[in-house]
PDB file of C-alpha atoms in Angstrom:
ATOM      1  CA  GLU L  35      17.561   6.674 -15.535  1.00  0.00           C
ATOM      2  CA  ARG L  36      13.973   6.014 -15.612  1.00  0.00           C
ATOM      3  CA  LEU L  37      14.001   6.082 -19.477  1.00  0.00           C
ATOM      4  CA  ARG L  38      16.513   3.962 -19.892  1.00  0.00           C
ATOM      5  CA  PRO L  39      15.911   0.370 -20.177  1.00  0.00           C
ATOM      6  CA  THR L  40      19.497  -0.941 -19.390  1.00  0.00           C
ATOM      7  CA  SER L  41      19.633   1.462 -16.251  1.00  0.00           C
ATOM      8  CA  LEU L  42      21.278  -0.132 -12.853  1.00  0.00           C
ATOM      9  CA  TRP L  43      17.843   1.482 -11.205  1.00  0.00           C
ATOM     10  CA  LYS L  44      15.193   0.650 -13.365  1.00  0.00           C
ATOM     11  CA  PRO L  45      14.445  -2.005 -10.901  1.00  0.00           C
ATOM     12  CA  TYR L  46      14.143   0.687  -7.770  1.00  0.00           C
ATOM     13  CA  LEU L  47      12.746   2.947 -10.385  1.00  0.00           C
ATOM     14  CA  ASP L  48       9.865   0.057 -10.969  1.00  0.00           C
ATOM     15  CA  VAL L  49       8.591   0.030  -7.824  1.00  0.00           C
ATOM     16  CA  LEU L  50       8.493   3.703  -6.685  1.00  0.00           C
ATOM     17  CA  PRO L  51       4.917   5.410  -7.357  1.00  0.00           C
ATOM     18  CA  SER L  52       3.185   5.938 -10.650  1.00  0.00           C
ATOM     19  CA  THR L  53       1.231   8.430 -10.440  1.00  0.00           C
ATOM     20  CA  PHE L  54      -0.030  11.048  -7.704  1.00  0.00           C
ATOM     21  CA  GLY L  55      -2.376  13.015  -6.151  1.00  0.00           C
ATOM     22  CA  SER L  56      -1.311  15.953  -6.468  1.00  0.00           C
ATOM     23  CA  SER L  57      -3.310  19.095  -7.868  1.00  0.00           C
ATOM     24  CA  VAL L  58      -0.235  18.946 -10.911  1.00  0.00           C
ATOM     25  CA  TRP L  59      -1.342  15.849 -12.416  1.00  0.00           C
ATOM     26  CA  PHE L  60      -5.192  17.198 -12.554  1.00  0.00           C
ATOM     27  CA  ASP L  61      -5.995  16.522 -16.708  1.00  0.00           C
ATOM     28  CA  ASP L  62      -8.308  19.739 -17.479  1.00  0.00           C
ATOM     29  CA  GLU L  63     -11.906  18.499 -15.931  1.00  0.00           C
ATOM     30  CA  GLU L  64     -10.224  18.407 -12.264  1.00  0.00           C
ATOM     31  CA  LEU L  65      -8.515  20.884 -12.262  1.00  0.00           C
ATOM     32  CA  ALA L  66     -11.519  22.901 -13.740  1.00  0.00           C
ATOM     33  CA  GLU L  67     -13.638  21.852 -10.653  1.00  0.00           C
ATOM     34  CA  VAL L  68     -11.169  24.059  -9.081  1.00  0.00           C
ATOM     35  CA  GLU L  69     -11.038  27.176 -10.583  1.00  0.00           C
ATOM     36  CA  GLY L  70     -11.611  30.113  -8.871  1.00  0.00           C
ATOM     37  CA  THR L  71      -9.371  28.574  -5.636  1.00  0.00           C
ATOM     38  CA  THR L  72      -5.923  29.432  -4.059  1.00  0.00           C
ATOM     39  CA  LEU L  73      -5.671  25.805  -5.731  1.00  0.00           C
ATOM     40  CA  HIS L  74      -6.506  26.566  -8.613  1.00  0.00           C
ATOM     41  CA  ARG L  75      -4.287  29.546  -9.291  1.00  0.00           C
ATOM     42  CA  ALA L  76      -1.205  27.558  -7.527  1.00  0.00           C
ATOM     43  CA  THR L  77      -1.669  24.821  -9.686  1.00  0.00           C
ATOM     44  CA  VAL L  78      -1.464  26.749 -12.486  1.00  0.00           C
ATOM     45  CA  MET L  79       1.482  28.522 -11.788  1.00  0.00           C
ATOM     46  CA  GLN L  80       3.640  25.306 -10.807  1.00  0.00           C
ATOM     47  CA  LYS L  81       2.759  24.406 -13.786  1.00  0.00           C
ATOM     48  CA  LYS L  82       3.821  26.948 -16.109  1.00  0.00           C
ATOM     49  CA  SER L  83       6.924  27.091 -14.085  1.00  0.00           C
ATOM     50  CA  LEU L  84       7.766  23.330 -14.098  1.00  0.00           C
ATOM     51  CA  GLN L  85       6.810  23.060 -17.946  1.00  0.00           C
ATOM     52  CA  ALA L  86       9.103  25.889 -18.253  1.00  0.00           C
ATOM     53  CA  LEU L  87      12.208  24.964 -16.200  1.00  0.00           C
ATOM     54  CA  PHE L  88      11.196  21.329 -18.690  1.00  0.00           C
ATOM     55  CA  ASN L  89      11.469  23.433 -21.599  1.00  0.00           C
ATOM     56  CA  ASP L  90      14.276  25.664 -20.651  1.00  0.00           C
ATOM     57  CA  LYS L  91      16.636  23.189 -19.011  1.00  0.00           C
ATOM     58  CA  VAL L  92      16.175  19.594 -18.679  1.00  0.00           C
ATOM     59  CA  LYS L  93      14.748  17.964 -22.567  1.00  0.00           C
ATOM     60  CA  ALA L  94      17.973  19.706 -23.969  1.00  0.00           C
ATOM     61  CA  LEU L  95      19.998  18.096 -21.094  1.00  0.00           C
ATOM     62  CA  VAL L  96      18.112  14.536 -20.850  1.00  0.00           C
ATOM     63  CA  GLU L  97      18.147  14.571 -24.971  1.00  0.00           C
ATOM     64  CA  GLU L  98      21.732  14.851 -24.229  1.00  0.00           C
ATOM     65  CA  LEU L  99      22.369  12.054 -21.839  1.00  0.00           C
ATOM     66  CA  LEU L 100      20.274   9.597 -24.193  1.00  0.00           C
ATOM     67  CA  HIS L 101      22.162  10.424 -27.155  1.00  0.00           C
ATOM     68  CA  ILE L 102      25.152   9.785 -25.866  1.00  0.00           C
ATOM     69  CA  ASP L 103      23.391   6.188 -24.472  1.00  0.00           C
ATOM     70  CA  GLU L 104      23.035   4.762 -27.495  1.00  0.00           C
ATOM     71  CA  ALA L 105      20.640   2.130 -26.009  1.00  0.00           C
ATOM     72  CA  GLY L 106      18.150   4.884 -25.066  1.00  0.00           C
ATOM     73  CA  SER L 107      19.073   7.555 -28.133  1.00  0.00           C
ATOM     74  CA  SER L 108      15.074   6.355 -29.788  1.00  0.00           C
ATOM     75  CA  ILE L 109      13.446   7.687 -26.635  1.00  0.00           C
ATOM     76  CA  GLU L 110      11.246  10.754 -26.421  1.00  0.00           C
ATOM     77  CA  VAL L 111      11.578  13.151 -23.364  1.00  0.00           C
ATOM     78  CA  ARG L 112       7.997  13.986 -22.238  1.00  0.00           C
ATOM     79  CA  PHE L 113       7.375  16.718 -19.460  1.00  0.00           C
ATOM     80  CA  GLU L 114       5.031  13.607 -18.094  1.00  0.00           C
ATOM     81  CA  ASP L 115       8.643  11.896 -17.329  1.00  0.00           C
ATOM     82  CA  PHE L 116       9.822  15.261 -15.924  1.00  0.00           C
ATOM     83  CA  LEU L 117       6.416  16.046 -13.807  1.00  0.00           C
ATOM     84  CA  TRP L 118       7.098  11.987 -12.311  1.00  0.00           C
ATOM     85  CA  ALA L 119      10.312  12.929 -11.718  1.00  0.00           C
ATOM     86  CA  ASN L 120       9.773  15.926  -9.792  1.00  0.00           C
ATOM     87  CA  SER L 121       7.034  14.270  -7.508  1.00  0.00           C
ATOM     88  CA  ILE L 122       9.231  11.732  -6.977  1.00  0.00           C
ATOM     89  CA  PHE L 123      11.556  13.856  -4.932  1.00  0.00           C
ATOM     90  CA  TRP L 124       9.337  16.216  -3.837  1.00  0.00           C
ATOM     91  CA  THR L 125       7.579  13.058  -1.864  1.00  0.00           C
ATOM     92  CA  ARG L 126      11.007  11.590  -1.074  1.00  0.00           C
ATOM     93  CA  ALA L 127      12.795  14.468   0.375  1.00  0.00           C
ATOM     94  CA  LEU L 128      13.370  15.545   3.657  1.00  0.00           C
ATOM     95  CA  ASN L 129      13.607  17.974   5.971  1.00  0.00           C
ATOM     96  CA  ILE L 130      17.006  17.163   8.401  1.00  0.00           C
ATOM     97  CA  PRO L 131      17.820  20.053  10.552  1.00  0.00           C
ATOM     98  CA  LEU L 132      21.234  20.392  10.101  1.00  0.00           C
ATOM     99  CA  PRO L 133      24.003  22.165  12.384  1.00  0.00           C
ATOM    100  CA  HIS L 134      24.068  25.837  10.402  1.00  0.00           C
ATOM    101  CA  SER L 135      28.173  25.254  10.558  1.00  0.00           C
ATOM    102  CA  TYR L 136      27.486  21.590   8.284  1.00  0.00           C
ATOM    103  CA  VAL L 137      24.928  23.412   5.827  1.00  0.00           C
ATOM    104  CA  PHE L 138      26.992  26.393   5.409  1.00  0.00           C
ATOM    105  CA  PRO L 139      30.494  26.458   6.014  1.00  0.00           C
ATOM    106  CA  GLY L 140      32.271  29.195   5.706  1.00  0.00           C
ATOM    107  CA  SER L 141      29.686  31.278   3.520  1.00  0.00           C
ATOM    108  CA  LEU L 142      29.038  33.240   6.742  1.00  0.00           C
ATOM    109  CA  ASP L 143      31.314  36.322   7.997  1.00  0.00           C
ATOM    110  CA  GLY L 144      31.837  35.288  11.833  1.00  0.00           C
ATOM    111  CA  GLN L 145      29.516  38.293  13.080  1.00  0.00           C
ATOM    112  CA  GLN L 146      26.430  36.862  11.632  1.00  0.00           C
ATOM    113  CA  ILE L 147      27.326  33.505  13.052  1.00  0.00           C
ATOM    114  CA  ARG L 148      28.639  35.222  16.648  1.00  0.00           C
ATOM    115  CA  THR L 149      24.925  36.771  16.772  1.00  0.00           C
ATOM    116  CA  GLY L 150      23.043  34.276  15.324  1.00  0.00           C
ATOM    117  CA  GLU L 151      21.202  36.431  12.948  1.00  0.00           C
ATOM    118  CA  VAL L 152      20.877  33.710  10.472  1.00  0.00           C
ATOM    119  CA  LEU L 153      17.674  32.519  10.196  1.00  0.00           C
ATOM    120  CA  GLY L 154      16.613  29.059  11.713  1.00  0.00           C
ATOM    121  CA  ASP L 155      20.581  29.467  13.807  1.00  0.00           C
ATOM    122  CA  SER L 156      18.573  30.105  17.212  1.00  0.00           C
ATOM    123  CA  ASP L 157      16.466  26.895  16.575  1.00  0.00           C
ATOM    124  CA  LEU L 158      19.331  24.807  15.456  1.00  0.00           C
ATOM    125  CA  THR L 159      21.995  25.643  18.742  1.00  0.00           C
ATOM    126  CA  THR L 160      18.929  24.720  20.924  1.00  0.00           C
ATOM    127  CA  GLN L 161      18.140  21.569  19.061  1.00  0.00           C
ATOM    128  CA  GLN L 162      22.212  20.758  19.734  1.00  0.00           C
TER     129      GLN L 162
END
């Protein structure tokens, strides 16, 4: 949506941050400053993972969607745009505790639910 000039979401997307301080946004010089640390290793792994996801799945899908929208057919799909969208999502994702039955309706057998074997189930029941 951010790439489409006629998107109804454009006014909202335009007020979102365009830069981030996360290490996945470091340039080569900045990344070299943390070489030898766990941050460097984690950043390199995360960037490789995001690049693979972009190359294998996201790029072709977004190109197809832009092709359907004739106004966006000439827009180049770049990794930096995907990285921006990923950063926007993860800086705004909320961890809201919900009852187990709401998150996993009918996905587990009754025995697991009765005995509280579900990860986090005991925490959720004490908060209700």
